[in-house]
XYZ file of C-alpha atoms in Angstrom:
328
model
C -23.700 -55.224 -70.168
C -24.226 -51.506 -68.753
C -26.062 -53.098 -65.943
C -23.423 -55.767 -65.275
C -20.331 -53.239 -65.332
C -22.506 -51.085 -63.141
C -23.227 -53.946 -60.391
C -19.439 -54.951 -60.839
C -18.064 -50.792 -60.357
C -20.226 -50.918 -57.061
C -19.018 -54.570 -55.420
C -15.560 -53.234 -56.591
C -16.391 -49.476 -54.607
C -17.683 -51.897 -51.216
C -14.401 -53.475 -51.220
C -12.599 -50.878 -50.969
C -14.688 -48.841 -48.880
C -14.127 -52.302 -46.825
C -10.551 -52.074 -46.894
C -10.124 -48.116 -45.594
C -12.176 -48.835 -42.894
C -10.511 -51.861 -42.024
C -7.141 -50.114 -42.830
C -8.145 -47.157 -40.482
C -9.759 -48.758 -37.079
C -6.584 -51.408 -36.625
C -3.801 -48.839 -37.765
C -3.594 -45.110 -36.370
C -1.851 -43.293 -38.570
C 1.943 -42.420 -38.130
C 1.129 -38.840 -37.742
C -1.571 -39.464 -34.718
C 1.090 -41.780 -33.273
C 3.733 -39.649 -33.161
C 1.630 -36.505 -32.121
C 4.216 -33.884 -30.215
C 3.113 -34.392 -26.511
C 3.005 -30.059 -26.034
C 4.851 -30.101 -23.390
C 1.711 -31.483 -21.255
C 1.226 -34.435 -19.374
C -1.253 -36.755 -21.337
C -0.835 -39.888 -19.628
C -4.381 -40.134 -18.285
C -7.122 -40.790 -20.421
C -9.970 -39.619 -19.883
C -12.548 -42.092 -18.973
C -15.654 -39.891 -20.749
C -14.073 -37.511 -22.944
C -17.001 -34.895 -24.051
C -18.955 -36.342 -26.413
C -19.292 -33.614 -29.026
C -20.472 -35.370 -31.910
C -16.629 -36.926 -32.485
C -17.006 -39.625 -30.766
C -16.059 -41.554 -33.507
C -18.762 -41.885 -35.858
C -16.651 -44.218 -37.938
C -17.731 -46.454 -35.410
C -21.407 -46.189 -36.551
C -20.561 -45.877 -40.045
C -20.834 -48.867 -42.512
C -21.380 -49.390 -45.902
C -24.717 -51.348 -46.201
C -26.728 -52.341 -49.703
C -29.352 -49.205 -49.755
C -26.437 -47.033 -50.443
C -26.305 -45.519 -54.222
C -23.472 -45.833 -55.475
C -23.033 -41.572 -54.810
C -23.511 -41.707 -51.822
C -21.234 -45.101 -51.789
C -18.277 -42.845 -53.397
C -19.037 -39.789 -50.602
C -18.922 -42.441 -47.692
C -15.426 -43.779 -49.179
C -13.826 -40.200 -49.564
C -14.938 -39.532 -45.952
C -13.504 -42.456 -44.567
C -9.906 -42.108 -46.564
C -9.959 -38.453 -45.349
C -10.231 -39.762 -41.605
C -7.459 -41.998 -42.425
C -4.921 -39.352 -41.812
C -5.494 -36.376 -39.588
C -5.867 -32.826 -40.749
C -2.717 -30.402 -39.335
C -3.731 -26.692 -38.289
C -1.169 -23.961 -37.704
C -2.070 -20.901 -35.842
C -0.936 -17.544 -36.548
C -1.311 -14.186 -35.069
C 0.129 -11.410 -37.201
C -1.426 -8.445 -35.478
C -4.454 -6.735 -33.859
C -6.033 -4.126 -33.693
C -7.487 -1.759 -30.765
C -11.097 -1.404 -30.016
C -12.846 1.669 -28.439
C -16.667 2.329 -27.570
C -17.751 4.418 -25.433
C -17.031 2.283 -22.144
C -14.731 0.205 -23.139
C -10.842 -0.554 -24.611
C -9.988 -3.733 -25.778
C -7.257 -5.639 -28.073
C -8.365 -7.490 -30.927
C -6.007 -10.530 -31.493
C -6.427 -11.489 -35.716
C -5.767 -15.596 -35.378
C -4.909 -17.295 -39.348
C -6.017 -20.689 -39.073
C -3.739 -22.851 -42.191
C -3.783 -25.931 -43.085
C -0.436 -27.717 -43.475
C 0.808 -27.725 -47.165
C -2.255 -26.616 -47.970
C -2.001 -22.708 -50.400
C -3.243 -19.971 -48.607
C -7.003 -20.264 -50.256
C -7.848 -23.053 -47.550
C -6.610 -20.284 -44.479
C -9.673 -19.015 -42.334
C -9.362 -15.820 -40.122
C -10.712 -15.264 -37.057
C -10.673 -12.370 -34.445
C -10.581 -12.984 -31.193
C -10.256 -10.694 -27.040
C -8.268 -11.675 -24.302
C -11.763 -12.395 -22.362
C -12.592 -15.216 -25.058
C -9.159 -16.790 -24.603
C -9.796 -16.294 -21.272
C -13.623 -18.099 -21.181
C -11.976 -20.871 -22.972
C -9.325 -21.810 -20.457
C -11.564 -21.175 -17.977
C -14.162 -23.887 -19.303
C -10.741 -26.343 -20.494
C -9.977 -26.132 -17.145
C -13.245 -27.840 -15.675
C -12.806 -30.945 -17.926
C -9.105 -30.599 -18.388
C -7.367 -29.755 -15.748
C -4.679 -32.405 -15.760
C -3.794 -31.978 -19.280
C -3.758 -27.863 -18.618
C -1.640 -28.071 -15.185
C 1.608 -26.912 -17.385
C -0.019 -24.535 -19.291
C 0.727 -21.121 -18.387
C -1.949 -18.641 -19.763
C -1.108 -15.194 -19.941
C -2.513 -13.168 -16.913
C -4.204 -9.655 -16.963
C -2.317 -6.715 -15.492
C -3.367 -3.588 -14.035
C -1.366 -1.104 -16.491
C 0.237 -1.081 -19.751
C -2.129 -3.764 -21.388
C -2.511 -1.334 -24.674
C 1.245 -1.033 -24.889
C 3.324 -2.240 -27.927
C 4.824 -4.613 -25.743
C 2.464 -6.325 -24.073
C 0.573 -6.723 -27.057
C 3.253 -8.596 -28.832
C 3.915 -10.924 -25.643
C 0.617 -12.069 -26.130
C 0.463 -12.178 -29.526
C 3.016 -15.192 -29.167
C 1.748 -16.309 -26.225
C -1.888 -16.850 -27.581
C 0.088 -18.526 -31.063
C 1.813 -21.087 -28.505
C -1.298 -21.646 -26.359
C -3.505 -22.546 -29.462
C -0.885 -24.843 -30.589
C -0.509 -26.772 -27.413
C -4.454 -27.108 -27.014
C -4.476 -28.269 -30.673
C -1.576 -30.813 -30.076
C -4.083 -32.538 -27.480
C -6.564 -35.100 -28.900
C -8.986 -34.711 -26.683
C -8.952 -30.784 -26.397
C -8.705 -30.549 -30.193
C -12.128 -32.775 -30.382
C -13.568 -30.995 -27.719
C -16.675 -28.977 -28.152
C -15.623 -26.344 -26.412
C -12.371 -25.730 -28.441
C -14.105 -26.190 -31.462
C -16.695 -23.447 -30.216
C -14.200 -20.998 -29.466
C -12.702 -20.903 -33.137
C -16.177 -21.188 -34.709
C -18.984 -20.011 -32.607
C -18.924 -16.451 -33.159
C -19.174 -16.507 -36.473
C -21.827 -19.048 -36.800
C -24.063 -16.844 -34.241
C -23.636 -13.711 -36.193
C -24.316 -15.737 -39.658
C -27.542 -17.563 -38.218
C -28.772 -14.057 -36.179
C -28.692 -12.370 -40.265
C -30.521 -15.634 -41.748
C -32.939 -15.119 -38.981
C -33.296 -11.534 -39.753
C -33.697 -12.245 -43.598
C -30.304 -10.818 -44.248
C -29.688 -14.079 -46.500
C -26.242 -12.329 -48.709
C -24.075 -11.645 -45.609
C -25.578 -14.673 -43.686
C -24.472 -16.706 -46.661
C -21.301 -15.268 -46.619
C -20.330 -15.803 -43.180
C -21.004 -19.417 -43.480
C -19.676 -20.286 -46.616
C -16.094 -18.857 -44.622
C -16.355 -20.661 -41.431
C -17.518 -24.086 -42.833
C -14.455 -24.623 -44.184
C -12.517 -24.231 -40.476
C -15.243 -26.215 -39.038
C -15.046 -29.584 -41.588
C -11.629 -29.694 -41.135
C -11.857 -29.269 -36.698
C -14.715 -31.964 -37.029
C -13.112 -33.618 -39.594
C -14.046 -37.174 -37.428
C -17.285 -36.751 -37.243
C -19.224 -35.378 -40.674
C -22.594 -35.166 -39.202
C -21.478 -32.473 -37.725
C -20.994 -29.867 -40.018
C -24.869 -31.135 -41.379
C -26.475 -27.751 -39.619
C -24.307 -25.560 -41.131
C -24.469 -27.114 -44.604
C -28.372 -26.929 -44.423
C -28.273 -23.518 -43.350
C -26.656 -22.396 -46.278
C -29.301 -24.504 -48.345
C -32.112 -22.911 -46.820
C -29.562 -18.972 -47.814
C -29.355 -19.828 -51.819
C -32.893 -21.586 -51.866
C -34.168 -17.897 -50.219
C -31.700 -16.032 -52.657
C -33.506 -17.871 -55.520
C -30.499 -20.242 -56.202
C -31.761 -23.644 -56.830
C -28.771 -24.882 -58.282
C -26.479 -23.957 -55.378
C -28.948 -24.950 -52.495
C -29.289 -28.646 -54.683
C -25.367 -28.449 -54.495
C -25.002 -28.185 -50.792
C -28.326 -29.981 -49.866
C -26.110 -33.034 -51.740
C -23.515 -32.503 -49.641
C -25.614 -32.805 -46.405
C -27.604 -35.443 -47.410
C -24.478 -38.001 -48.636
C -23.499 -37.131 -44.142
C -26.936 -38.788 -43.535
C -27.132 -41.250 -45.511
C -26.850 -43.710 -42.263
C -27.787 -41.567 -39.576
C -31.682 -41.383 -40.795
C -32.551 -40.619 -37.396
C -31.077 -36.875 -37.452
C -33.304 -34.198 -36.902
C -32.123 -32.779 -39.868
C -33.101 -35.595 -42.416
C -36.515 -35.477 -43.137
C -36.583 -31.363 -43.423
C -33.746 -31.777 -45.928
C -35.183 -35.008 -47.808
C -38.488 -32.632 -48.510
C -36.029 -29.430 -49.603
C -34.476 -31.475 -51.722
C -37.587 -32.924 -53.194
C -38.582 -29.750 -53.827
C -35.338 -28.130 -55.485
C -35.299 -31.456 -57.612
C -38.834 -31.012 -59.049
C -37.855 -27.068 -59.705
C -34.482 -28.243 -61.576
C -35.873 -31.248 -63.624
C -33.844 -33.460 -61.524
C -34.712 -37.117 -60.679
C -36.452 -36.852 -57.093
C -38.369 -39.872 -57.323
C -35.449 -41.833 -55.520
C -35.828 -38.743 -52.423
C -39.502 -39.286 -52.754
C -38.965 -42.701 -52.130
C -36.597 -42.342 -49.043
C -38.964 -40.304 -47.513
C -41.777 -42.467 -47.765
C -39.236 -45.478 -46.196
C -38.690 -42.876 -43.401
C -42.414 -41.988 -42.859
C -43.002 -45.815 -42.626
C -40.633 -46.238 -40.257
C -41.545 -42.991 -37.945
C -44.092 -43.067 -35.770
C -46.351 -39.623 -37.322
C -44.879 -36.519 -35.195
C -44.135 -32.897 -35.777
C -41.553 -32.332 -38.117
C -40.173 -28.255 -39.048
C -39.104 -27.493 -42.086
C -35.418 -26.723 -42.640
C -35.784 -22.978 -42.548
C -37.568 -23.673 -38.998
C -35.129 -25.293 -37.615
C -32.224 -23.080 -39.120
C -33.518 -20.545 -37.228
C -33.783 -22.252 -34.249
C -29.774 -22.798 -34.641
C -27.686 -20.836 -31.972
C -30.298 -19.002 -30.278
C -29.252 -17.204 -27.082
């Protein structure tokens, strides 16, 4: 009868895993469809917007029979989540002024919140006039239509460390953000996404790489929130951050935590075996099973289905290719 119940609770999870993605490729939501314009001209599609790992993976994501029923329930929670995009508000409540010996810059602090979401799902961010600056710079090679009414705040020769300068762009950097973000294909882009993230995820993988495994842990663990909900489309993406802060607790002697996360990865690979990233984490998590008395027969398995399936090649280990992350 267990066994029965249990075949019957995992037809009844296909269904509806069925249904949501059914539900979600033939009707946008309201929310997407009646995304504010920004003032921009969106009219033209782009023909090849970048493909930065959100081109839909939904597309390439099914539900097949090799699923457990875990990694069944993960796939369905991703999918309802896509089913309704994620809204970001930008604020910038102040700054801060920056001296070295050479040098005098404005720090602008950007709060990055989640609508109707409580103030423990906010990320903050610093960020200079030249990164805003980069990034419109790089928009505008691959954006310029959607950009041409877009007026970015320009430099002057005097009076950029005065009070009121600082609060003109203050607002004007609050509206810019949220006219990028009201564009699909800016929003998705990699180079948006980068802007907001890519910092932080640097200066977290340059301390892994130099063993500093606390703060490196710590820097991820805040920006991998920000980035799940930017790449909210597209899972995988998030998989080399989530590994990275495997490979932090498994180095910090936290087996349980590492397991945790390494879960979390895995469940995003589930049907993208092909990833760089699986057969590293299959043999972590082998490993963190046998050290925790959990079942890892079932990873065993997987990875011997993988091997079989791979021609034999040189693999790293996840800590290798952690390491290899962001490298300038």
């Amino acid at each position: 009868m267990e066994q029965d119940s249990h075949c019957t609770a995992e037809r009844e999870l296909l269904e509806a895993v069925s249904r949501i993605t059914t539900s979600s490729t033939t009707n946008p939501s309201d929310e997407e469809e009646n995304e504010p314009k920004a003032e921009i001209s969106c009219q033209v599609r782009k023909e090849n917007p970048e493909k930065d790992d959100t081109q839909d993976s939904s597309a390439t994501l099914s539900p097949n029979s090799s699923m457990t029923t875990k990694e069944l329930q993960e796939y369905w929670r991703n999918e309802k989540r896509q089913c309704k995009q994620i809204k970001l508000l930008f604020e910038i409540p102040s700054t801060r002024i920056v001296e070295h010996h050479l040098s005098k810059y404005v720090m602008y602090k950007i709060i990055i919140l989640q609508t109707g979401s409580f103030d423990s799902n906010k990320s903050v961010i610093e960020r200079r006039y030249s990164d805003f600056e980069k990034l419109h710079r790089n928009l505008l090679e691959e954006f310029s239509e959607e950009l041409e009414d877009v007026t970015f705040p320009k430099k002057t020769l005097t009076g950029n460390f005065t009070e009121e300068i600082i609060n003109e762009r203050k607002l004007a950097f609050k509206d810019y953000l949220r006219l990028l973000y009201a564009m699909k294909y800016i929003r998705r882009s990699k180079k948006f996404i980068d802007f907001l993230t890519r910092p932080e995820l640097q200066e977290a993988y340059g301390c892994l790489r130099g063993g500093q495994y606390t703060k490196a842990l710590e820097i991820l663990l805040e920006v991998i929130g920000l980035q799940e909900r930017l790449t909210r489309g597209n899972p995988v993406a998030i998989v080399p951050t989530l590994c990275a802060i495997v490979v932090c607790h498994k180095d910090l002697e936290n087996p349980a935590s590492a397991f945790e996360y390494g879960e979390k990865a895995l469940s995003r690979l589930c049907v993208h075996t092909s990833h760089r990233y699986y057969m590293p984490l299959l043999e972590t998590m082998i490993a963190l099973a046998y050290e925790l008395g959990k079942d890892f027969l079932s990873l065993q398995e997987k990875l011997e289905e993988w091997k079989t399936k791979k021609d034999p090649v040189r693999v790293f280990t996840l800590k290798e290719l952690a390491v290899r992350e962001y490298v300038r």
